[in-house]
Short mmCIF file of C-alpha atoms (C1' of nucleotides) in Angstrom, two decimals:
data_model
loop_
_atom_site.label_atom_id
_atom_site.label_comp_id
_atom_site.label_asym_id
_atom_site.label_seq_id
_atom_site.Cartn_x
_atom_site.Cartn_y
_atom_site.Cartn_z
CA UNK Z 188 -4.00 -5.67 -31.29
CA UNK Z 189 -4.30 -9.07 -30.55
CA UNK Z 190 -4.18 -10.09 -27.21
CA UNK Z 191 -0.55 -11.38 -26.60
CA UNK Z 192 0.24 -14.32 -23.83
CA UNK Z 193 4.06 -12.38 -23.31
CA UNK Z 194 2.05 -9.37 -21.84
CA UNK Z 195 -0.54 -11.28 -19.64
CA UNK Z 196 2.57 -13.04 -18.21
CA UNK Z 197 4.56 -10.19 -17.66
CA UNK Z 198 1.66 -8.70 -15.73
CA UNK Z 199 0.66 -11.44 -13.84
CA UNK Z 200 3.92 -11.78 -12.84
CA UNK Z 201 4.75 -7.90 -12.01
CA UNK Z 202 0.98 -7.91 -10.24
CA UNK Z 203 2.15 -11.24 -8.01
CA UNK Z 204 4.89 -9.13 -7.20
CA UNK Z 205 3.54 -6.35 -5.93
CA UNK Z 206 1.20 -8.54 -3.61
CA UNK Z 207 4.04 -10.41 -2.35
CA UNK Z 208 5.50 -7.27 -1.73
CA UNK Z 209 2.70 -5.11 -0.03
CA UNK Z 210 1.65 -8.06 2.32
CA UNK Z 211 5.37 -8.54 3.31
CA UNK Z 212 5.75 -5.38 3.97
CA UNK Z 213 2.67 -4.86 5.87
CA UNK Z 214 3.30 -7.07 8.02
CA UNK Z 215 6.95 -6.04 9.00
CA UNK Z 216 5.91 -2.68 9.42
CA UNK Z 217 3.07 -3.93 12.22
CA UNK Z 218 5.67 -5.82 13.75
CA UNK Z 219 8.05 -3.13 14.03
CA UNK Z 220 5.38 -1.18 16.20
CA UNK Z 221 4.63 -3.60 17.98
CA UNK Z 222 8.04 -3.88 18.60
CA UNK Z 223 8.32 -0.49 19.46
CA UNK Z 224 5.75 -1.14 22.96
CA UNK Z 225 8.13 -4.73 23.95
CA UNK Z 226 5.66 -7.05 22.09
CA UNK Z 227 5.07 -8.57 18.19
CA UNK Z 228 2.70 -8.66 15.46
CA UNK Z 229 -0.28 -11.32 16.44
CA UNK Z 230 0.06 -10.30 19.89
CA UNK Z 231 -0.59 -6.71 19.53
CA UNK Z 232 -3.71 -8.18 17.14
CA UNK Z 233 -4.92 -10.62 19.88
CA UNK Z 234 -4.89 -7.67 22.24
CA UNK Z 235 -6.84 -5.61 19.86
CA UNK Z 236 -9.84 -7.78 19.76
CA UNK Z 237 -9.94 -8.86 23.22
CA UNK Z 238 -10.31 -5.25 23.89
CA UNK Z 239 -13.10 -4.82 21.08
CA UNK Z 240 -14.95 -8.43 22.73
CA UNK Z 241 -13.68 -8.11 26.30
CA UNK Z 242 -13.15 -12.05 26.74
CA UNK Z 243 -13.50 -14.65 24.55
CA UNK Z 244 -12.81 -18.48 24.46
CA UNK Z 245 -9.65 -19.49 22.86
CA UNK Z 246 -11.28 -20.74 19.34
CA UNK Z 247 -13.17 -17.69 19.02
CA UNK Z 248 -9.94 -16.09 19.46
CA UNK Z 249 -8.32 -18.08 17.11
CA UNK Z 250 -11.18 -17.62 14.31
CA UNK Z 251 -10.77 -13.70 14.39
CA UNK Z 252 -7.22 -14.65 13.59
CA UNK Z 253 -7.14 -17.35 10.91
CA UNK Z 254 -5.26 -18.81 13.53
CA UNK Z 255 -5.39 -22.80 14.05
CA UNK Z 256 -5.48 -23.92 17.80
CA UNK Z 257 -2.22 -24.92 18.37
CA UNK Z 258 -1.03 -21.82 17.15
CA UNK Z 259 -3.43 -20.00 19.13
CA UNK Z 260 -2.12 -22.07 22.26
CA UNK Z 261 1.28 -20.97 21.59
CA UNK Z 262 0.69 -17.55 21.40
CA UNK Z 263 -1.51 -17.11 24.39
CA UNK Z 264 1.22 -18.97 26.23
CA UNK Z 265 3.73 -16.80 25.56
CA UNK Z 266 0.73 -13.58 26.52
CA UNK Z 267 0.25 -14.85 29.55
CA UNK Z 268 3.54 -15.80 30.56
CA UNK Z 269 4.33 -11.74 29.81
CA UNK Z 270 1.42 -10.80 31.69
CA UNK Z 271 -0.70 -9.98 29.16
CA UNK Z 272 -3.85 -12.04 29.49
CA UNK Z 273 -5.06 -14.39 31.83
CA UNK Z 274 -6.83 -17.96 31.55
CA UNK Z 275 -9.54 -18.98 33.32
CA UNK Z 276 -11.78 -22.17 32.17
CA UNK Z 277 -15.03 -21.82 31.74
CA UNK Z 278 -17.77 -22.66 34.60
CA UNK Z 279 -20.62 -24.05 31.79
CA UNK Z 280 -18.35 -26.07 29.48
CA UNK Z 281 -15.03 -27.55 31.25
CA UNK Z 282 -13.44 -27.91 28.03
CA UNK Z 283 -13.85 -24.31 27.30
CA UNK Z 284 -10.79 -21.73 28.49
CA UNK Z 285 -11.73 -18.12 28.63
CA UNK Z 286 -9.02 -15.42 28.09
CA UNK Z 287 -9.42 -12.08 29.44
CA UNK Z 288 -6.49 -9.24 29.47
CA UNK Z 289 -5.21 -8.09 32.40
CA UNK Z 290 -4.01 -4.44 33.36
CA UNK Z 291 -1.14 -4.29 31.58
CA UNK Z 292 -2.60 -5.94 28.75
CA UNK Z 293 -5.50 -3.26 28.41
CA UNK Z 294 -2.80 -0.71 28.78
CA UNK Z 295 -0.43 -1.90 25.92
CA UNK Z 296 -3.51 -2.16 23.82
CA UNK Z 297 -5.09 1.44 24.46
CA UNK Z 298 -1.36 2.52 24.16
CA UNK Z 299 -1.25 1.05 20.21
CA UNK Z 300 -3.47 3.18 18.13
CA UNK Z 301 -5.44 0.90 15.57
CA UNK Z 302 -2.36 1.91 13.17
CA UNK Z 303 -1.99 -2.03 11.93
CA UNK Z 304 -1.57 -0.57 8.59
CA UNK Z 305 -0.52 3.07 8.67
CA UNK Z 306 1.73 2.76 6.14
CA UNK Z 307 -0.43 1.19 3.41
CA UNK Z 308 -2.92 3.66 4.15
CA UNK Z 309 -1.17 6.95 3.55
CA UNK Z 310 0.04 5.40 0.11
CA UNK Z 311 -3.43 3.93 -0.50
CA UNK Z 312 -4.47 8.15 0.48
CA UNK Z 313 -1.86 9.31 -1.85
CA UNK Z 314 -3.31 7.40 -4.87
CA UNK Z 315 -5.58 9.87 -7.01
CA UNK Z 316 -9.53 8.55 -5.92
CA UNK Z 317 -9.75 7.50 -9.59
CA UNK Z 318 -6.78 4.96 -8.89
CA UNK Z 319 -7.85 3.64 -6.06
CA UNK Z 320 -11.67 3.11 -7.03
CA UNK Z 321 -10.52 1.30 -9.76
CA UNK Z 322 -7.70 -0.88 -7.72
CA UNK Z 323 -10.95 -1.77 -4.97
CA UNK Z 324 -12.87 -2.53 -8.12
CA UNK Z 325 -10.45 -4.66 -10.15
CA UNK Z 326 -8.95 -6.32 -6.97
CA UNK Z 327 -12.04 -7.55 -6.11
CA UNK Z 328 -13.15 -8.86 -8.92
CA UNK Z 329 -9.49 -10.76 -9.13
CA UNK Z 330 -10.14 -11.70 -6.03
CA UNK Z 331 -13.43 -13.05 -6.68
CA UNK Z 332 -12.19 -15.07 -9.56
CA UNK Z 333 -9.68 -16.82 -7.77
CA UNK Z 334 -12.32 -17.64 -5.50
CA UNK Z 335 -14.03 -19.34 -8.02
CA UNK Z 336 -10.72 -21.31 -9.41
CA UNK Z 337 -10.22 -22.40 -5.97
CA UNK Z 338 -13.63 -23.85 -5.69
CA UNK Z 339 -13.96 -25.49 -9.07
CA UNK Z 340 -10.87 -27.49 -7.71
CA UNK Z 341 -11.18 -28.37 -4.73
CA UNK Z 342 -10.12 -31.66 -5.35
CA UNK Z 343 -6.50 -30.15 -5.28
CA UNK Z 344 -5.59 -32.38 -2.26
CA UNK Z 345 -5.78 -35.22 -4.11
CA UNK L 202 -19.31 13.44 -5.44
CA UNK L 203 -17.34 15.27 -3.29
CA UNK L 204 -14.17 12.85 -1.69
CA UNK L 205 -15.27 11.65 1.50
CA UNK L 206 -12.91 10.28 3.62
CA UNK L 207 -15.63 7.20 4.33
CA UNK L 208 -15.17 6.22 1.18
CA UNK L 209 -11.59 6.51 1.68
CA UNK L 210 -10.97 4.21 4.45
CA UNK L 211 -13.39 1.46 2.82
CA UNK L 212 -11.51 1.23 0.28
CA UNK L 213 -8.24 0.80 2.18
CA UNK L 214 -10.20 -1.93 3.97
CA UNK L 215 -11.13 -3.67 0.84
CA UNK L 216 -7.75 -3.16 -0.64
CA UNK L 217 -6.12 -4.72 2.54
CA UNK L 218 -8.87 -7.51 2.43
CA UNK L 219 -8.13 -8.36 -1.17
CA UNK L 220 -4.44 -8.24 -0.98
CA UNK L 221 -4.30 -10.27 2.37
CA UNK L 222 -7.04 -12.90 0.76
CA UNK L 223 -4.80 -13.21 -2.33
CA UNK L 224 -1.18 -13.70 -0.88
CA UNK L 225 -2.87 -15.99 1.77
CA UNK L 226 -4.31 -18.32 -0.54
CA UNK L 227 -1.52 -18.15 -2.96
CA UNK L 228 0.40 -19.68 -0.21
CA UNK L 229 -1.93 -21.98 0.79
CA UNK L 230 -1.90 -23.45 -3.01
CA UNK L 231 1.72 -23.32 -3.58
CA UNK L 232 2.18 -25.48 0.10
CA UNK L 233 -0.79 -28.11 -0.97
CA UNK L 234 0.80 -28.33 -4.53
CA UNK L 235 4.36 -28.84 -3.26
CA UNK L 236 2.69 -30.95 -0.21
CA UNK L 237 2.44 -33.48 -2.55
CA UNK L 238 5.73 -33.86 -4.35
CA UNK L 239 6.98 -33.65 -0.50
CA UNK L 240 8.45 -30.57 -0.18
CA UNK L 241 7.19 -27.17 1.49
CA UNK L 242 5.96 -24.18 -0.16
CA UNK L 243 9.16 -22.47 -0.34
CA UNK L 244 11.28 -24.91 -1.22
CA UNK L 245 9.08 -25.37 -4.70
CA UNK L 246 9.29 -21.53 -4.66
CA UNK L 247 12.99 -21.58 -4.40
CA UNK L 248 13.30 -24.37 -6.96
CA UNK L 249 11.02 -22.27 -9.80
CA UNK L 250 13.56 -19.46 -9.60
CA UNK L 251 16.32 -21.25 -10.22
CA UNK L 252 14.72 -23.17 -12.91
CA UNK L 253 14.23 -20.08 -14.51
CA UNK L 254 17.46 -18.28 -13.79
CA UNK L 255 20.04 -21.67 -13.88
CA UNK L 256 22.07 -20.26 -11.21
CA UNK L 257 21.93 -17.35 -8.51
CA UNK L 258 23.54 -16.20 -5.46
CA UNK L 259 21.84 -16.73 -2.45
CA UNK L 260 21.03 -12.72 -1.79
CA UNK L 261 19.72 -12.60 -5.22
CA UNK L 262 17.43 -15.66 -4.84
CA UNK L 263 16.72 -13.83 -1.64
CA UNK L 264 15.58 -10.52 -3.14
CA UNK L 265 13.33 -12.61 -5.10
CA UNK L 266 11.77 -14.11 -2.40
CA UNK L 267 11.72 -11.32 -0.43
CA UNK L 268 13.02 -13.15 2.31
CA UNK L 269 16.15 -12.20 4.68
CA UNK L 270 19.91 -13.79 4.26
CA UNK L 271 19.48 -15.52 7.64
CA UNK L 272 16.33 -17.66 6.54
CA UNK L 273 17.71 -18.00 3.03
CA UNK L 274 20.95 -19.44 4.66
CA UNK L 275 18.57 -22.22 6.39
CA UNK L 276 16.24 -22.55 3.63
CA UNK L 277 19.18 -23.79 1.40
CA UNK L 278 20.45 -25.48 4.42
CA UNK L 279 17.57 -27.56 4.11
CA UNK L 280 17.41 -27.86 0.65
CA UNK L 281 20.74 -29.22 0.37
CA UNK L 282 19.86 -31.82 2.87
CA UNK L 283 17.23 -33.00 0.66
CA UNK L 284 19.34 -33.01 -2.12
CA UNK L 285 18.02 -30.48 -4.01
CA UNK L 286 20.06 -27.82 -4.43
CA UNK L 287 24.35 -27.28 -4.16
CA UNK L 288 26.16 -24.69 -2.91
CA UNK L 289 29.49 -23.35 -4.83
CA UNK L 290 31.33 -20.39 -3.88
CA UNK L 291 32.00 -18.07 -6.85
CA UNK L 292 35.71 -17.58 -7.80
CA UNK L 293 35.70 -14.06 -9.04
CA UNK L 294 33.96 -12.84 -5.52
CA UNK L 295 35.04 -15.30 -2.74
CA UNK L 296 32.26 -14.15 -0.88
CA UNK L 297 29.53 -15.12 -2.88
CA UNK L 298 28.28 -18.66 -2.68
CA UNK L 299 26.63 -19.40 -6.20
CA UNK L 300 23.62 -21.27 -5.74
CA UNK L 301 22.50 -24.58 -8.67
CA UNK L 302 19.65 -27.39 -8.90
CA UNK L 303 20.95 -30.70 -8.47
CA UNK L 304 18.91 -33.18 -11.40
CA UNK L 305 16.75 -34.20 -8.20
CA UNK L 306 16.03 -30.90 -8.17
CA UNK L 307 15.55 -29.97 -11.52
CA UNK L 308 12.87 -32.57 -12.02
CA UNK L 309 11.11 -31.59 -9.04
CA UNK L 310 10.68 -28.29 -10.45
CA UNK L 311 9.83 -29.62 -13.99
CA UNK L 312 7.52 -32.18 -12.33
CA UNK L 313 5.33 -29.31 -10.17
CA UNK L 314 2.90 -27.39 -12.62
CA UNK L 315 3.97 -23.50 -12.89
CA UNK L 316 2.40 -23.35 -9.06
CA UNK L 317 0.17 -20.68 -7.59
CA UNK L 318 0.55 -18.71 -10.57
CA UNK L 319 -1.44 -20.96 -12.49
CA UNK L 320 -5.07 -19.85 -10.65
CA UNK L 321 -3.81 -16.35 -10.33
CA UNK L 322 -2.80 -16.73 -14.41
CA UNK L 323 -6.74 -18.07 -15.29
CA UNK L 324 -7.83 -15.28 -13.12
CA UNK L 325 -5.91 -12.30 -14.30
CA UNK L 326 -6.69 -13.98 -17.91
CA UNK L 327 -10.10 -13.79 -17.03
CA UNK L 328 -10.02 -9.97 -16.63
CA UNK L 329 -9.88 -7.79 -19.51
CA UNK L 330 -7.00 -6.38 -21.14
CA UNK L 331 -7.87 -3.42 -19.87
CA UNK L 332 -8.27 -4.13 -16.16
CA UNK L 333 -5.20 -6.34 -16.25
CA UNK L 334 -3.19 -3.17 -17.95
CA UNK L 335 -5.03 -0.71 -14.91
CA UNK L 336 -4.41 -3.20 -12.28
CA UNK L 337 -0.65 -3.51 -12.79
CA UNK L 338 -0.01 0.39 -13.13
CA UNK L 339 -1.71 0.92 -10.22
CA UNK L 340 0.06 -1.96 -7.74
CA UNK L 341 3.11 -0.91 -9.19
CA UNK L 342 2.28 2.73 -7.89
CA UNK L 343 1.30 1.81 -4.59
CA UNK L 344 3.89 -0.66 -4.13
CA UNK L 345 6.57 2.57 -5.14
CA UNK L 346 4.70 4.92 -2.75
CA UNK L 347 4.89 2.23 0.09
CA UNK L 348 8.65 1.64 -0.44
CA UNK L 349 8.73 5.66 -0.53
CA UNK L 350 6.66 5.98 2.89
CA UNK L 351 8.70 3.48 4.55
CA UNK L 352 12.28 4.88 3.13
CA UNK L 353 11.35 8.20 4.26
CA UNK L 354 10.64 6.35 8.09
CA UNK L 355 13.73 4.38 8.26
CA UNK L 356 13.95 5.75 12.13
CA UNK L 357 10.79 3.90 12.65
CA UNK L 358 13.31 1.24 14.81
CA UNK L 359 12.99 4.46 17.41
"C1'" DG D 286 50.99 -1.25 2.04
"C1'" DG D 287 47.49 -0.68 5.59
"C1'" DC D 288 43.01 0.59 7.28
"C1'" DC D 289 38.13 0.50 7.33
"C1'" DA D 290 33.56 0.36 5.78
"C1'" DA D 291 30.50 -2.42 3.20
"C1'" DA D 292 28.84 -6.77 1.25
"C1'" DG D 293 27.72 -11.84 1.50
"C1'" DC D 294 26.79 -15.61 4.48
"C1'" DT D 295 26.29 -18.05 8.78
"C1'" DT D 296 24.91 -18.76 13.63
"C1'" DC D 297 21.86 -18.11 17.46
"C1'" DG D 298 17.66 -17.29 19.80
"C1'" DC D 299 12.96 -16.33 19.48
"C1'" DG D 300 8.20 -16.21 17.85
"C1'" DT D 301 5.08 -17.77 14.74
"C1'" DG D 302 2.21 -21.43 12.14
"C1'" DC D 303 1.04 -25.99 10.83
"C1'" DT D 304 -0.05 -31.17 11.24
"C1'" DA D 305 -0.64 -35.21 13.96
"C1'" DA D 306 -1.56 -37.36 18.07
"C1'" DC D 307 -3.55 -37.12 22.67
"C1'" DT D 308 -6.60 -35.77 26.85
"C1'" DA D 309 -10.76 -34.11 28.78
"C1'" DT D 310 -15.30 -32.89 28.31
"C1'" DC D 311 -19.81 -32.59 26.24
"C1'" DC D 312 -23.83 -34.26 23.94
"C1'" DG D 313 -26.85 -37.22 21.35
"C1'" DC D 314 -28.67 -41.83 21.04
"C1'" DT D 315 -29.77 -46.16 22.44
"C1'" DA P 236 -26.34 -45.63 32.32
"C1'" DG P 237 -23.15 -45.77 28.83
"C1'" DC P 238 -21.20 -45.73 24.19
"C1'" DG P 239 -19.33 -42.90 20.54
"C1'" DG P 240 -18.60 -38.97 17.94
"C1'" DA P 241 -17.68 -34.06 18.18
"C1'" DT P 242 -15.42 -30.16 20.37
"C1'" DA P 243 -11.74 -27.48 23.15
"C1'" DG P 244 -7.05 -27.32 24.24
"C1'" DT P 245 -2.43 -29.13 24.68
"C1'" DT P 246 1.94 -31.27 23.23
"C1'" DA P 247 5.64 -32.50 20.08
"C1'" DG P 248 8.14 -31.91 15.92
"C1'" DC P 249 9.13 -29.35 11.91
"C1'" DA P 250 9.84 -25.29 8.74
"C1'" DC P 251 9.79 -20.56 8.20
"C1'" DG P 252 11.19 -15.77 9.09
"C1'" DC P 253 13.39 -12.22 11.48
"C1'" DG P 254 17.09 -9.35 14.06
"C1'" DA P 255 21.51 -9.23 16.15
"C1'" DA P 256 26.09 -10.54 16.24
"C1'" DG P 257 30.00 -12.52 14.00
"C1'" DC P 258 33.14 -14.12 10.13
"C1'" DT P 259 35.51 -13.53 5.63
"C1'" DT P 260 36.29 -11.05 1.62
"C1'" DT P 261 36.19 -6.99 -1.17
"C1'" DG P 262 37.18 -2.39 -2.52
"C1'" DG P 263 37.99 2.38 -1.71
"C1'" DC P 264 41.12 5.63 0.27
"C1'" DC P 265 44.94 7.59 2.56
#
DNA sequence: GGCCAAAGCTTCGCGTGCTAACTATCCGCT
DNA sequence: AGCGGATAGTTAGCACGCGAAGCTTTGGCC
């Protein structure tokens, strides 16, 4: 009857869990399709939204992706050296490199249906609607929260 | 009123959001807060475990970091480097290497703050009982259906 | 006893992902 | 014109994280 700190902790813990776990999971599962058409994970994203923007520069790239630029260097390095996509620097701003897909890179992308998280979708589908309004509901609210934690510290770098 | 499949697939987006939003920042908080006792994010991870559980083989510390024996193996490579952590093979299975803190490494853990789970803990707090209760039945559900979807697609490696 | 599959770890090679430091370019301001 | 800060990318070094292949040990089974 009265709230009990053993039971918040258990759930926090058990609901930290099952993040951890979905996320992971997610993300092997996109890899292993990706896998399944010779390339990985970001690589199969990047192709995705050049073929939703057509070209973009690399930083815009790397923005879509939560992707810092030396990450995003990286990657397209390894894209182009497969054949994938193609650099070519920008007439207006020098400092600016375009990317654009080639072929082969449209084909591998049109080839991958948008099934990034197939998986997670036919359990999400197999939830009752009840469940899974409330799960959009609550998460975002948690999510929301933690928002709020994060700014109210932001110090945390100290 | 009637389910429509809209509806459906917004909330899988805003499920996938949330989820993706909260492991990301979790590990962006656990990496600043162990930033600054100089270790990385899983290290400090690593090191809470074991605090809790004194000693543990290095599949089950594994299992609880959902993380594969290879990176385990260099994760504890490292770890033992630092001086953090020993390695000592078990005598009643010679195969198992039994896995303890050093005192570095016990007052590193002692030191860091219980961690990520501290902002997720004031959030989840700050939901009621109630939503706390609904959110862990649920994740626990759609974390068994996932582990059920992707059981039932083990050929998925084609 | 001997064989063989499974379990626990390690090694290797690769692809992320980040920070820090560096180059080239652009743009605002004097 | 030219200085100086901001912006775009690259490079180098490190830590994950994984799959595949390999080693030792265990345990079941003939």
């Amino acid at each position: 009857m009265s709230p009990e700190p053993r039971n918040v902790q258990t759930d926090v813990d058990r609901i930290l869990e099952a993040i951890v776990y979905l996320y992971t999971e997610s993300r092997r599962v996109t890899k292993e399709l990706a896998r399944q058409h010779g390339l990985t994970g970001p690589q199969v994203t990047a192709l995705k939204i050049l073929e939703g923007f057509g070209t973009l520069s690399l930083s815009e790239l790397g923005a879509r992706m939560s992707a810092k630029s030396s990450t995003v260097t990286g990657l397209v390095d390894r894209m182009e050296r497969d054949g994938l996509v193609r650099r070519r620097r920008s007439r207006e701003d020098r400092r600016v490199i375009r990317l654009e897909p080639t072929s082969a890179g449209q084909a591998v992308a049109a080839a991958i249906p948008v099934t990034a998280m197939e998986i997670f979708g036919e359990a999400l589908r197999s939830l009752s609607g009840e469940d899974r309004a409330e799960l959009t509901r609550i998460l975002g609210k948690l999510a929301e929260r933690v928002r709020e934690q994060i700014e109210s510290r932001e110090g945390l770098g100290g």
